């Protein structure tokens, strides 16, 4: 599970939403919510941000740090 998928799942549960609720409230498809929470590697960034907007979050570029 990626950081993004874990964060979305945790936020969804914190707000007491089912995957279907999240889909309806954010305006993305249920399949998209499931793919995101399962850590699918290829997702449309505009849809990710559309979903995250419900929780007042957004994805944006940041500098990578070297792993040691």
XYZ file of C-alpha atoms in Angstrom:
68
model
C 0.000 0.000 0.000
C 1.339 3.431 -0.904
C 1.301 6.505 1.325
C -1.463 7.952 -0.840
C -3.670 4.881 -0.675
C -3.157 4.532 3.096
C -3.933 8.225 3.633
C -7.117 8.121 1.574
C -8.310 4.957 3.306
C -7.576 6.434 6.754
C -9.344 9.712 5.921
C -12.338 7.857 4.521
C -12.660 5.802 7.697
C -12.086 8.849 9.923
C -15.007 10.577 8.208
C -17.148 7.433 8.476
C -17.517 7.001 4.713
C -17.826 3.837 2.685
C -15.997 3.603 -0.621
C -19.339 4.199 -2.327
C -19.998 7.293 -0.183
C -16.560 8.647 -1.060
C -17.190 8.007 -4.726
C -20.508 9.860 -4.683
C -19.335 12.799 -2.563
C -16.126 13.374 -4.524
C -17.616 12.783 -7.969
C -15.222 10.023 -9.035
C -16.151 6.463 -9.902
C -16.305 3.666 -7.366
C -13.737 1.699 -9.392
C -11.352 4.667 -9.120
C -11.731 4.773 -5.313
C -11.049 1.042 -5.082
C -8.026 1.259 -7.393
C -6.608 4.177 -5.411
C -7.035 2.438 -2.057
C -5.429 -0.725 -3.439
C -2.353 1.255 -4.500
C -2.766 1.152 -8.278
C 0.384 2.652 -9.811
C -1.309 4.590 -12.636
C -4.075 6.996 -11.692
C -5.218 10.277 -13.200
C -3.852 13.101 -11.075
C -6.855 15.335 -11.758
C -9.155 12.663 -10.322
C -6.845 12.088 -7.348
C -7.007 15.802 -6.548
C -10.767 15.839 -7.114
C -11.139 13.129 -4.475
C -8.590 14.677 -2.086
C -10.355 18.046 -2.305
C -13.184 16.547 -0.249
C -10.702 16.312 2.669
C -8.982 19.637 1.873
C -5.840 17.861 0.600
C -4.027 18.013 -2.744
C -1.182 16.239 -4.520
C 1.671 18.421 -5.695
C 5.288 17.981 -6.743
C 7.994 17.904 -4.138
C 11.711 17.260 -4.159
C 12.654 13.637 -3.661
C 14.950 12.757 -0.803
C 17.670 10.144 -1.128
C 17.066 6.905 0.693
C 20.056 5.677 2.653
